mmCIF file of C-alpha atoms in Angstrom:
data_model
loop_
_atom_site.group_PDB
_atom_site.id
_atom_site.type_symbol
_atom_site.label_atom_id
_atom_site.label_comp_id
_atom_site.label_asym_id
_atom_site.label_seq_id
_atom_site.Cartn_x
_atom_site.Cartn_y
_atom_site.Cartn_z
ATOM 1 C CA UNK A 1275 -17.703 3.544 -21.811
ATOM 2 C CA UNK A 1276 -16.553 6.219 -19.588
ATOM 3 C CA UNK A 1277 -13.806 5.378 -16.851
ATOM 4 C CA UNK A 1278 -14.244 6.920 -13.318
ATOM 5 C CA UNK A 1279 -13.193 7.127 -10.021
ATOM 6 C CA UNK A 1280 -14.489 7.971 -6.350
ATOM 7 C CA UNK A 1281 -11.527 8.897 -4.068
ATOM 8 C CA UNK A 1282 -10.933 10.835 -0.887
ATOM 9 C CA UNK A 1283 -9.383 14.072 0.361
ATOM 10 C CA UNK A 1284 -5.614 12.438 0.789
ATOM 11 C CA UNK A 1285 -6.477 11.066 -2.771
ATOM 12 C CA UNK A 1286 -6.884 7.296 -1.716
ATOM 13 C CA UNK A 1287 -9.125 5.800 -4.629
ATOM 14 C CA UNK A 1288 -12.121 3.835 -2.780
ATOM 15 C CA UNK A 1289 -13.812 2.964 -5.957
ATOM 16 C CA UNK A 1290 -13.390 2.838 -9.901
ATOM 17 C CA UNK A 1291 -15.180 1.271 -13.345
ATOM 18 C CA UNK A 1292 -16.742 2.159 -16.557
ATOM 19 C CA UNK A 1293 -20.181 4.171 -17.242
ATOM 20 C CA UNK A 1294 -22.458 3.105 -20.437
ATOM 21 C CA UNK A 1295 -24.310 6.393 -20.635
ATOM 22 C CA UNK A 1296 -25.454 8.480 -23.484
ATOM 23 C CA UNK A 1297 -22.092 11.206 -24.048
ATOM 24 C CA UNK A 1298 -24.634 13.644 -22.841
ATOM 25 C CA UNK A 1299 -25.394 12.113 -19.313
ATOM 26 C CA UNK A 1300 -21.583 11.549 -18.344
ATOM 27 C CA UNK A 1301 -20.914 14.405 -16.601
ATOM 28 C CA UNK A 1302 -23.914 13.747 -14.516
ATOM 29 C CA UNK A 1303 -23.707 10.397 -13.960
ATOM 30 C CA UNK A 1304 -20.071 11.007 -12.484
ATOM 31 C CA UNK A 1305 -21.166 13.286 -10.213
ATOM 32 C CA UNK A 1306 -23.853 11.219 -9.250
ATOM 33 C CA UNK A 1307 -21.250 8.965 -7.802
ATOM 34 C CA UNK A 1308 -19.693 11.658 -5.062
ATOM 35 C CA UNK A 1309 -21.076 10.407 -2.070
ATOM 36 C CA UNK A 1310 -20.489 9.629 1.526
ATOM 37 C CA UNK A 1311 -18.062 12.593 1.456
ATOM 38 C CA UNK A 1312 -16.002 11.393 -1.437
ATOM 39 C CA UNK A 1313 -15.152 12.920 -4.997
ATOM 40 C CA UNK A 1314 -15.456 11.919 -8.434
ATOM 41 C CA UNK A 1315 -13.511 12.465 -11.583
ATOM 42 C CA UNK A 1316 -13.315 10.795 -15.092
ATOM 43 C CA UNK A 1317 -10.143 8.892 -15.194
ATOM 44 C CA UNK A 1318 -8.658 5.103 -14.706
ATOM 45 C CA UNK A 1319 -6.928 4.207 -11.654
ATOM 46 C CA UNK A 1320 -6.823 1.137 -8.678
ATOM 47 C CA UNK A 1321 -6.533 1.693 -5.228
ATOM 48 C CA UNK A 1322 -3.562 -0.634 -4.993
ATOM 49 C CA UNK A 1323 -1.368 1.412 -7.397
ATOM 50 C CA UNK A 1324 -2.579 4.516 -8.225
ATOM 51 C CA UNK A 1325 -3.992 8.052 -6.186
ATOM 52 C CA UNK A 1326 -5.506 11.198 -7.145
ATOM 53 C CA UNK A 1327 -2.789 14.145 -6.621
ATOM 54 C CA UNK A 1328 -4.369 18.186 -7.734
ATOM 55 C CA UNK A 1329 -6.762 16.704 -9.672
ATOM 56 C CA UNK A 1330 -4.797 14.396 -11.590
ATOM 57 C CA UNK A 1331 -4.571 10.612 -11.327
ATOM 58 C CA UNK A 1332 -1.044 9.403 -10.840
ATOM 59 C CA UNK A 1333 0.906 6.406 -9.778
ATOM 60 C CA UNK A 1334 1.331 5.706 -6.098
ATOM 61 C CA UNK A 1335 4.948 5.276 -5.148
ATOM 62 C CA UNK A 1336 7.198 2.490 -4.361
ATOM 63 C CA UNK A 1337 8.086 2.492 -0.909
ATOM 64 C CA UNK A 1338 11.924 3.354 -0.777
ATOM 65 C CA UNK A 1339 12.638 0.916 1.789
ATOM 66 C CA UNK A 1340 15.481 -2.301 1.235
ATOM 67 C CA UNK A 1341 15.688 -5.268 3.276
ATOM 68 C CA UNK A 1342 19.790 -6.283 4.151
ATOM 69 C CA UNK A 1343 19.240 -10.102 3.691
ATOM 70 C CA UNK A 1344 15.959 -12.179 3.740
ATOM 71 C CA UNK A 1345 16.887 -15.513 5.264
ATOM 72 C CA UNK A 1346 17.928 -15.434 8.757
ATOM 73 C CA UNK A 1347 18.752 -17.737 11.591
ATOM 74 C CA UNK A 1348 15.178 -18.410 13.629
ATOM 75 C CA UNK A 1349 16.751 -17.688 17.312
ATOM 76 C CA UNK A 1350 15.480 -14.511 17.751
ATOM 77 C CA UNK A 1351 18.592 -12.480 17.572
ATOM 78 C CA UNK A 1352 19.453 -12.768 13.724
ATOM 79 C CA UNK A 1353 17.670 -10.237 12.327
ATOM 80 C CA UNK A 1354 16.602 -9.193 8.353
ATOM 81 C CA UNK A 1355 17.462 -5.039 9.179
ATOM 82 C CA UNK A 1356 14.911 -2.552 6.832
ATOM 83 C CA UNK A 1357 16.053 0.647 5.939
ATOM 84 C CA UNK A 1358 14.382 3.836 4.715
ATOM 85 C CA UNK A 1359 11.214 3.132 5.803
ATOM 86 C CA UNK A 1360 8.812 6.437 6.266
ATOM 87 C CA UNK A 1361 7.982 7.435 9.188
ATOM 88 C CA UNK A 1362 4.540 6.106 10.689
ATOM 89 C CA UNK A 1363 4.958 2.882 7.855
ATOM 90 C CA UNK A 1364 3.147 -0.622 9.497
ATOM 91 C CA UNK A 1365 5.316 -3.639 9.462
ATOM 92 C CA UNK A 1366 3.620 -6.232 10.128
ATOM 93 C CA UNK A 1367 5.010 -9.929 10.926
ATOM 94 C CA UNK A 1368 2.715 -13.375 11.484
ATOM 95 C CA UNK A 1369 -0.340 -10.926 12.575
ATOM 96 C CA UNK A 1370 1.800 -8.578 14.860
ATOM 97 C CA UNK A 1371 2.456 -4.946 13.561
ATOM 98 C CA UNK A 1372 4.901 -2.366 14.636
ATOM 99 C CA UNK A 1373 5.063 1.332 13.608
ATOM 100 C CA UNK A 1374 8.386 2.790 12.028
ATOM 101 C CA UNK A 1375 9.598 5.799 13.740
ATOM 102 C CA UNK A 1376 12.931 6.365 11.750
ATOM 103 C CA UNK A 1377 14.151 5.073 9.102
ATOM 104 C CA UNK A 1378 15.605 1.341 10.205
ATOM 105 C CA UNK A 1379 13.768 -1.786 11.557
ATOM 106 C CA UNK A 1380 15.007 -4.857 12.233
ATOM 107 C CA UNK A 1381 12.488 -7.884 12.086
ATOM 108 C CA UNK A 1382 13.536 -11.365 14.440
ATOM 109 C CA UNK A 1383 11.245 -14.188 14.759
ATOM 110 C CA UNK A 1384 12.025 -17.555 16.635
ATOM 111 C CA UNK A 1385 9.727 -19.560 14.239
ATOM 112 C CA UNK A 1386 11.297 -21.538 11.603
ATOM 113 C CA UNK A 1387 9.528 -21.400 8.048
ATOM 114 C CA UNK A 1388 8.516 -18.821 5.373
ATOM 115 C CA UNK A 1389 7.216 -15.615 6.737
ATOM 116 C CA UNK A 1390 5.097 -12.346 5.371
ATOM 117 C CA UNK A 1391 6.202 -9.222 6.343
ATOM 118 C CA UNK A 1392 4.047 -6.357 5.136
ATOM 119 C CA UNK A 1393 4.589 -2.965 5.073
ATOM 120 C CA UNK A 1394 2.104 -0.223 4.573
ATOM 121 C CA UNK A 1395 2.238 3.584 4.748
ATOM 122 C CA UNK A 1396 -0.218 6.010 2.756
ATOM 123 C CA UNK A 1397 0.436 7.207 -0.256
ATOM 124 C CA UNK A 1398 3.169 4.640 -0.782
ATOM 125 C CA UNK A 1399 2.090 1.619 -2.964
ATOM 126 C CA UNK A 1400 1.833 -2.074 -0.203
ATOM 127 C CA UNK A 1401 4.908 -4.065 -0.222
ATOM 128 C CA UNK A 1402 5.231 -7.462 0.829
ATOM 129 C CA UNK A 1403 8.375 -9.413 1.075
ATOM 130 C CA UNK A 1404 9.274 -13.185 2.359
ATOM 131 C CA UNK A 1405 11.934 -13.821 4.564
ATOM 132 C CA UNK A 1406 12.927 -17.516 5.531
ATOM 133 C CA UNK A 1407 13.748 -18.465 9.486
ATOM 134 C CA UNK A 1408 15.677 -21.579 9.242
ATOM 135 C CA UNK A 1409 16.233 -23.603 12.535
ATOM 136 C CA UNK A 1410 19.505 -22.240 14.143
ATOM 137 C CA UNK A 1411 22.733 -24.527 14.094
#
């Protein structure tokens, strides 16, 4: 079995597996699956946690953000403050989404309960982190 991969020209991996082919036809066959505009190469890699970089398969990386605290008062004003997100990231909160411009963001909600907030931002690897609202005093 030969390990491939189908990625783009940022290096976003769109597909990946394993060809059973004669040693002979591998080279071929891997070409065969640049398509659509999209490149092959023999290598392993997921789309979740890895990208092609010059050729070379490598680990996406973490996203060097921090959250202050990640249970907060639901009223709207208490707030769980991110820092060092990149600029352009998506944070996104019970289906609403905001774009990071600097390098803070600070994330209210007036619902009590456990909450998603996801943050995405190519190449950087998804991050998802749970913050509990709990009904103010």
């Amino acid at each position: 079995m030969t390990p491939f991969v189908t990625y783009d020209a940022t290096g976003r991996i769109h597909a990946w597996g394993d060809l059973a082919v004669p040693d002979d036809l591998v080279d071929q066959n891997i070409a065969a699956q640049a398509r659509d505009g999209l490149k092959a190469m023999h290598g392993m890699g997921h789309p979740d946690t890895h990208h092609v970089v010059d050729g070379a398969i490598e680990e996406r990386p973490s996203l060097p953000m921090t959250a202050d605290k990640v249970q907060i008062a639901a009223d709207g004003i208490d707030a769980v403050t991110l820092t060092g997100l990149p600029t352009g990231a998506i944070v996104t909160l019970d289906a609403q989404s905001a774009t990071a411009d600097g390098a803070t963001m600070a994330i209210t909600t007036t619902l009590p309960g456990r909450h998603q907030v996801s943050v995405t931002c190519w190449p950087y690897r998804d991050l998802t982190l749970e913050i509990t609202a709990h009904v103010p005093a």
